[in-house]
CSV table of C-alpha atoms in Angstrom, one decimal:
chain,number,residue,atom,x,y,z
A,1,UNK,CA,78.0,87.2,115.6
A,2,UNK,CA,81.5,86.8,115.7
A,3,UNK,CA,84.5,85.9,114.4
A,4,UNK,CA,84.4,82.8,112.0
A,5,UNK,CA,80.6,82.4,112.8
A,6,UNK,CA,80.3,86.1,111.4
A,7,UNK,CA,82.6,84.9,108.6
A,8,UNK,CA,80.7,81.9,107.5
A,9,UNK,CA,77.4,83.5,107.6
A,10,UNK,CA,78.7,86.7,105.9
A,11,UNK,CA,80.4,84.5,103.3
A,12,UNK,CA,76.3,82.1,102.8
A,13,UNK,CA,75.3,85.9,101.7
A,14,UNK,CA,77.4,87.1,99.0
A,15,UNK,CA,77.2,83.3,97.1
A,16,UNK,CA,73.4,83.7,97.1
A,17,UNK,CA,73.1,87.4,96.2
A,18,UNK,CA,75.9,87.5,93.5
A,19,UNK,CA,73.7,87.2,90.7
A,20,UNK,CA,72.2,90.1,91.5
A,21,UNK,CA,74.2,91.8,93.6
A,22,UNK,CA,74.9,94.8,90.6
A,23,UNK,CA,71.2,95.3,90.7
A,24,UNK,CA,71.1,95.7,94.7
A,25,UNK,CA,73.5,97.9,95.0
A,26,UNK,CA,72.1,100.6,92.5
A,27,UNK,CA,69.0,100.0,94.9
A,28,UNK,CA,71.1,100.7,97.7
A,29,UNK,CA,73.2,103.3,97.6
A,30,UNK,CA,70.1,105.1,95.2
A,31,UNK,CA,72.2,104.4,92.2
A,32,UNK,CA,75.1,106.6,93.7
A,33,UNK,CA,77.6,104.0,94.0
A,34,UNK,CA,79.0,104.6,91.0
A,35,UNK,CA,78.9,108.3,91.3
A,36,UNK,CA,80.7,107.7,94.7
A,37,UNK,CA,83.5,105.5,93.1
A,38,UNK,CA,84.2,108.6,90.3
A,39,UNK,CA,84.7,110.4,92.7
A,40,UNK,CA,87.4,108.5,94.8
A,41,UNK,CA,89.2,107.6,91.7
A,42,UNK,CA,89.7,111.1,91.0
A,43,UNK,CA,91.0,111.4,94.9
A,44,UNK,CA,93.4,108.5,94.2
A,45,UNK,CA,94.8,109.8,91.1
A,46,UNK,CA,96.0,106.6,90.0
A,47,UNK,CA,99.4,106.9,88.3
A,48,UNK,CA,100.2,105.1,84.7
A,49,UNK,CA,101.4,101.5,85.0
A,50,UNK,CA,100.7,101.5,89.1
A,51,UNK,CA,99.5,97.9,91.0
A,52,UNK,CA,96.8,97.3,93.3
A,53,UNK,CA,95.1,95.0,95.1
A,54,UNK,CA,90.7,95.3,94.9
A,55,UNK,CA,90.2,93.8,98.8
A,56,UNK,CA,86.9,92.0,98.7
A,57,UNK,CA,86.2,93.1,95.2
A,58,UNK,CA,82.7,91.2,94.8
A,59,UNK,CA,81.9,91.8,91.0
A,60,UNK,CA,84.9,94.0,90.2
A,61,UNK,CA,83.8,97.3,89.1
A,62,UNK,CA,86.3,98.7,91.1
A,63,UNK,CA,88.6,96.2,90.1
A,64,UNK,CA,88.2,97.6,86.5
A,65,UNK,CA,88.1,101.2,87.5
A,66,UNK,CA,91.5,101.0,88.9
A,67,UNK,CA,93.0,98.6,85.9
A,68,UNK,CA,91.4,101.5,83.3
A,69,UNK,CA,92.7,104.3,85.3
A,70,UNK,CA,96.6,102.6,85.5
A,71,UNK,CA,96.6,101.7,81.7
A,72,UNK,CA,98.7,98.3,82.1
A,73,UNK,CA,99.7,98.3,85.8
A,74,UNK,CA,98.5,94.7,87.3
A,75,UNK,CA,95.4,94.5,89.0
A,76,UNK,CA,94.6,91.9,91.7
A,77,UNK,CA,90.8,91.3,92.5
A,78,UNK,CA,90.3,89.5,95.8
A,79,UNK,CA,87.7,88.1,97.8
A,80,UNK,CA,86.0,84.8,99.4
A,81,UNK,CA,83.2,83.9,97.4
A,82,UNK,CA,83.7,82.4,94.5
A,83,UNK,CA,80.3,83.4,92.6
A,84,UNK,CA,80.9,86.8,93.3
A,85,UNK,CA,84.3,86.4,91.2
A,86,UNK,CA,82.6,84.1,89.2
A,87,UNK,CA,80.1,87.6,87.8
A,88,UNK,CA,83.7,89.9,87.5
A,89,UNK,CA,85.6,87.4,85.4
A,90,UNK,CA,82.4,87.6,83.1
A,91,UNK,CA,82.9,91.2,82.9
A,92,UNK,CA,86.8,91.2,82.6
A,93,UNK,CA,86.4,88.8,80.4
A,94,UNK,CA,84.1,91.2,77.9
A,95,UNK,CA,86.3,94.1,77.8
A,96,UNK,CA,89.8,91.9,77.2
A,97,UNK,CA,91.3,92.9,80.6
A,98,UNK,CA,92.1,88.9,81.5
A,99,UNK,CA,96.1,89.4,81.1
A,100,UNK,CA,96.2,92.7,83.1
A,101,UNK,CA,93.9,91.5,86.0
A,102,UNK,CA,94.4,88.6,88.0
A,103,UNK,CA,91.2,87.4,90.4
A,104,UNK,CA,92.3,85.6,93.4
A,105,UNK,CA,89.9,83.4,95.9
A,106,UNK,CA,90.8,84.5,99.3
A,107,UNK,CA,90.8,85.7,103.3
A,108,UNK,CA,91.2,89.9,103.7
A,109,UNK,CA,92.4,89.0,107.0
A,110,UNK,CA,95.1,87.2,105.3
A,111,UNK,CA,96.2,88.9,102.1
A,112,UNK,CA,98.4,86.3,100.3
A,113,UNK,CA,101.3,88.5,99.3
A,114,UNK,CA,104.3,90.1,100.3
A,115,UNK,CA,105.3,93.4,102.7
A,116,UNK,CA,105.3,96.4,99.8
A,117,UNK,CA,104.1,94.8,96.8
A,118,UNK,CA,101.1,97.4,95.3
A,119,UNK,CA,100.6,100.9,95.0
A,120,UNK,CA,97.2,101.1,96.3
A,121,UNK,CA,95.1,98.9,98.5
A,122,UNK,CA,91.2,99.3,97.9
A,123,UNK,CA,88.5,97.8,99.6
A,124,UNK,CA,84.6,98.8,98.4
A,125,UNK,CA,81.5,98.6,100.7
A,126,UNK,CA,82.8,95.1,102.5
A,127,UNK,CA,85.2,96.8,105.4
A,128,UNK,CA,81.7,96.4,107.9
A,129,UNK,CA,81.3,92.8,106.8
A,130,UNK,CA,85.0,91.9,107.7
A,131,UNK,CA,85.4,89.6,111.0
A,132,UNK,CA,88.1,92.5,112.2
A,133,UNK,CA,88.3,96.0,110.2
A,134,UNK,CA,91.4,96.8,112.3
A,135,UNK,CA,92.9,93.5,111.1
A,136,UNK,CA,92.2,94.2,107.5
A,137,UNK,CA,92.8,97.5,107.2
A,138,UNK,CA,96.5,96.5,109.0
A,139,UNK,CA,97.1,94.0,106.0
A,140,UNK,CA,95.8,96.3,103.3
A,141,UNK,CA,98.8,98.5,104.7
A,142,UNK,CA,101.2,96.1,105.0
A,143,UNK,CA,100.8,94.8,100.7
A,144,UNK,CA,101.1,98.6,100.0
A,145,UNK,CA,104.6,100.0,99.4
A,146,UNK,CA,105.5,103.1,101.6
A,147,UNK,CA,104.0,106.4,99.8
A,148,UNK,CA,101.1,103.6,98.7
A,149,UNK,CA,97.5,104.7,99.9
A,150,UNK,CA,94.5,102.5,101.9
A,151,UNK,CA,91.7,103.5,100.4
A,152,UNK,CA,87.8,102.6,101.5
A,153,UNK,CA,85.1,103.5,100.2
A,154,UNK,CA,81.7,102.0,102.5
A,155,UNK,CA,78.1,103.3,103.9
A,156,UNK,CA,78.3,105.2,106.7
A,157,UNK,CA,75.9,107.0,109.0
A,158,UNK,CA,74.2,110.1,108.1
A,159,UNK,CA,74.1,112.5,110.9
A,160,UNK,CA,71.7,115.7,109.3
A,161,UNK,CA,68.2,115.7,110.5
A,162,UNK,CA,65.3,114.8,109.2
A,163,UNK,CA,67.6,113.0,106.3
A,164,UNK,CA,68.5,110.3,109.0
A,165,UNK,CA,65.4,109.5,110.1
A,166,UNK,CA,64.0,108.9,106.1
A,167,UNK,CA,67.6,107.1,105.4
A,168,UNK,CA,67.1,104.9,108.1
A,169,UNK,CA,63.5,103.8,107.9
A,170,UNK,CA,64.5,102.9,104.1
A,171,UNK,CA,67.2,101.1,104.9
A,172,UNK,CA,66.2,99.3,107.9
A,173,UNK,CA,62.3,98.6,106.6
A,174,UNK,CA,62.7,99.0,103.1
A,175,UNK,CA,65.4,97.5,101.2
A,176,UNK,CA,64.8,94.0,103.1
A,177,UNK,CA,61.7,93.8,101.2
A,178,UNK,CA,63.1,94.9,98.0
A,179,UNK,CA,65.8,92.4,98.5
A,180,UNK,CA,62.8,89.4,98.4
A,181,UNK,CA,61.1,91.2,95.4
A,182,UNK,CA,63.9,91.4,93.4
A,183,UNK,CA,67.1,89.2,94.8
A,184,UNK,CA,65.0,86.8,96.5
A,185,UNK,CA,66.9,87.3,99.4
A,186,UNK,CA,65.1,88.9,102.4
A,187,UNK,CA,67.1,87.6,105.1
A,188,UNK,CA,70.2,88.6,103.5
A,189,UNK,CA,69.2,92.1,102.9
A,190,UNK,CA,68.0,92.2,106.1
A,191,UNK,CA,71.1,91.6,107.6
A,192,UNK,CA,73.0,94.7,105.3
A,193,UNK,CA,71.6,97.3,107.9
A,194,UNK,CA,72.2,95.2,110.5
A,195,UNK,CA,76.3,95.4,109.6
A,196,UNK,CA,75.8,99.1,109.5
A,197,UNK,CA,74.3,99.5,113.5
A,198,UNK,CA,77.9,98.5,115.1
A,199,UNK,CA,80.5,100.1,112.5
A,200,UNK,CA,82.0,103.2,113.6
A,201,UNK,CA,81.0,106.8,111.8
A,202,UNK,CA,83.5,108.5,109.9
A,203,UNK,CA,84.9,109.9,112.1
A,204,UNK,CA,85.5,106.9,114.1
A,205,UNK,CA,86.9,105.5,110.9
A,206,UNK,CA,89.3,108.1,110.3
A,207,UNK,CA,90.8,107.6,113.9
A,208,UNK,CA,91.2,103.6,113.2
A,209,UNK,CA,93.1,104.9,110.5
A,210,UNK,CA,95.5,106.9,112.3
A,211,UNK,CA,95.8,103.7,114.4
A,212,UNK,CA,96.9,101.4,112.6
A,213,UNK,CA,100.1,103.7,111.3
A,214,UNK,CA,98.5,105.6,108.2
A,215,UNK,CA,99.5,108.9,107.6
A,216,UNK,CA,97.8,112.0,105.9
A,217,UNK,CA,94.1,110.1,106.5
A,218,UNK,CA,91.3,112.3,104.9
A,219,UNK,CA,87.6,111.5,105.4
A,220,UNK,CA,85.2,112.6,103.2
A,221,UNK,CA,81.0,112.0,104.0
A,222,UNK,CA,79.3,111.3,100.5
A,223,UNK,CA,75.6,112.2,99.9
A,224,UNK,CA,74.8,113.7,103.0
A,225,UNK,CA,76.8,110.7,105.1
A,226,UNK,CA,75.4,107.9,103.9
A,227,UNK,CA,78.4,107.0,102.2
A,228,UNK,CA,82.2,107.5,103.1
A,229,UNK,CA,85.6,107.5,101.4
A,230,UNK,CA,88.4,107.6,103.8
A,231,UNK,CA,92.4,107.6,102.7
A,232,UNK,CA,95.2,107.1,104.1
A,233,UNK,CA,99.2,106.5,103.6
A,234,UNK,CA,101.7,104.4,104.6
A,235,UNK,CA,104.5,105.9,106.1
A,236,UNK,CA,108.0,105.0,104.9
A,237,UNK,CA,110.7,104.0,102.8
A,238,UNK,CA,111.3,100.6,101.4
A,239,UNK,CA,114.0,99.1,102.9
A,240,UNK,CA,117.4,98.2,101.6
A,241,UNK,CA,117.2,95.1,99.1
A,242,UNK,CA,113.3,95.8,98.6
């Protein structure tokens, strides 16, 4: 499944599952996610009255995370499916953030702003749904200002025995049916592990990094490797009349 057919299909999924997308992911991740996110925002130590962009930001929690943590700094939530943003503006909307966060329908592979314009680029369990990570990961760098970090945060592949073996017969067997039960989705939660099978560990992640030009990339496995954070920074000064 490739390129915009991968897109389109990818894109089918998050619409359906928005309204309960919240509810999945606590299934998912065995209510760690949030846990996991604590933990990178105290790796990112976010700065008072910094900017970032949320890439593919679903129902913003991280979103709001990152607007908390900078105080007042402006906050752009992006991503392609409109119910998904549809569920965050709800939720910015309850805790008075509208002014400082600005939700944006659009394409990660095409990030609708200028070279050097945030602080800090994020993207939260979505980088293995992406028609090209490299691609992404590439334009996340280029909205960031030098000294700015690329941050991801996705599932990764556990590597520790017997753990594996249990992780992936839940994943692979189990959450597809928890998905119909609850979501109503089956074939959409069926295809979650599927993105998982081709997308590299993390230390293959860590090396696409390096890659693309970051600098200073950390990795770091969460809950025994099921989850990942990886970090990186962009090298650089701004240039003149920036």
């Amino acid at each position: 499944m490739e390129g915009k057919t991968k897109e389109q299909f990818v894109h089918s999924v998050f619409e359906s599952i928005a309204p309960k997308y919240d509810l999945m992911n606590d299934i998912l991740s065995f209510r760690r996610h949030k846990a996991w996110r604590e933990f990178t925002m105290r790796k990112m130590n976010v700065q008072p009255g910094s900017s970032g962009i949320d890439v593919c930001c679903g129902t913003c929690d991280w979103t709001i995370s990152l607007a908390e943590a900078s105080g007042n700094g402006p906050m752009v939530g992006l991503d392609f499916s409109q119910n998904m943003l549809d569920v965050g503006a709800d939720k910015i909307e309850r805790i008075n953030r509208d002014r400082q966060i600005k939700l944006i329908r659009g394409n990660a592979m095409e990030l609708p702003f200028a070279d050097h314009t945030f602080d800090y680029a994020t993207i939260g369990f979505a980088l293995r749904n992406v028609p090209d990570l490299v691609q992404v990961i590439k334009e996340m760098q280029r909205v960031v200002k030098p000294g700015g970090l690329v941050v991801s945060l996705e599932l990764s592949k556990p590597t520790w025995q017997p753990f594996k073996s249990l992780y992936y017969f839940y994943f692979q067997r189990v959450l597809p049916m928890l998905g119909k039960l609850i979501a109503k989705s089956y074939e959409q939660y069926k295809w979650l592990p599927e993105s998982l099978v081709n997308f590299p560990d993390h230390k293959q992640l860590a090396d696409i990094f390096r890659s693309t030009g970051l600098i200073d990339v950390k990795a770091y496995p969460l809950t025994g490797g099921i989850a990942a954070l990886h970090i990186g920074v962009k090298p650089g000064e701004l240039p003149k009349g920036d």
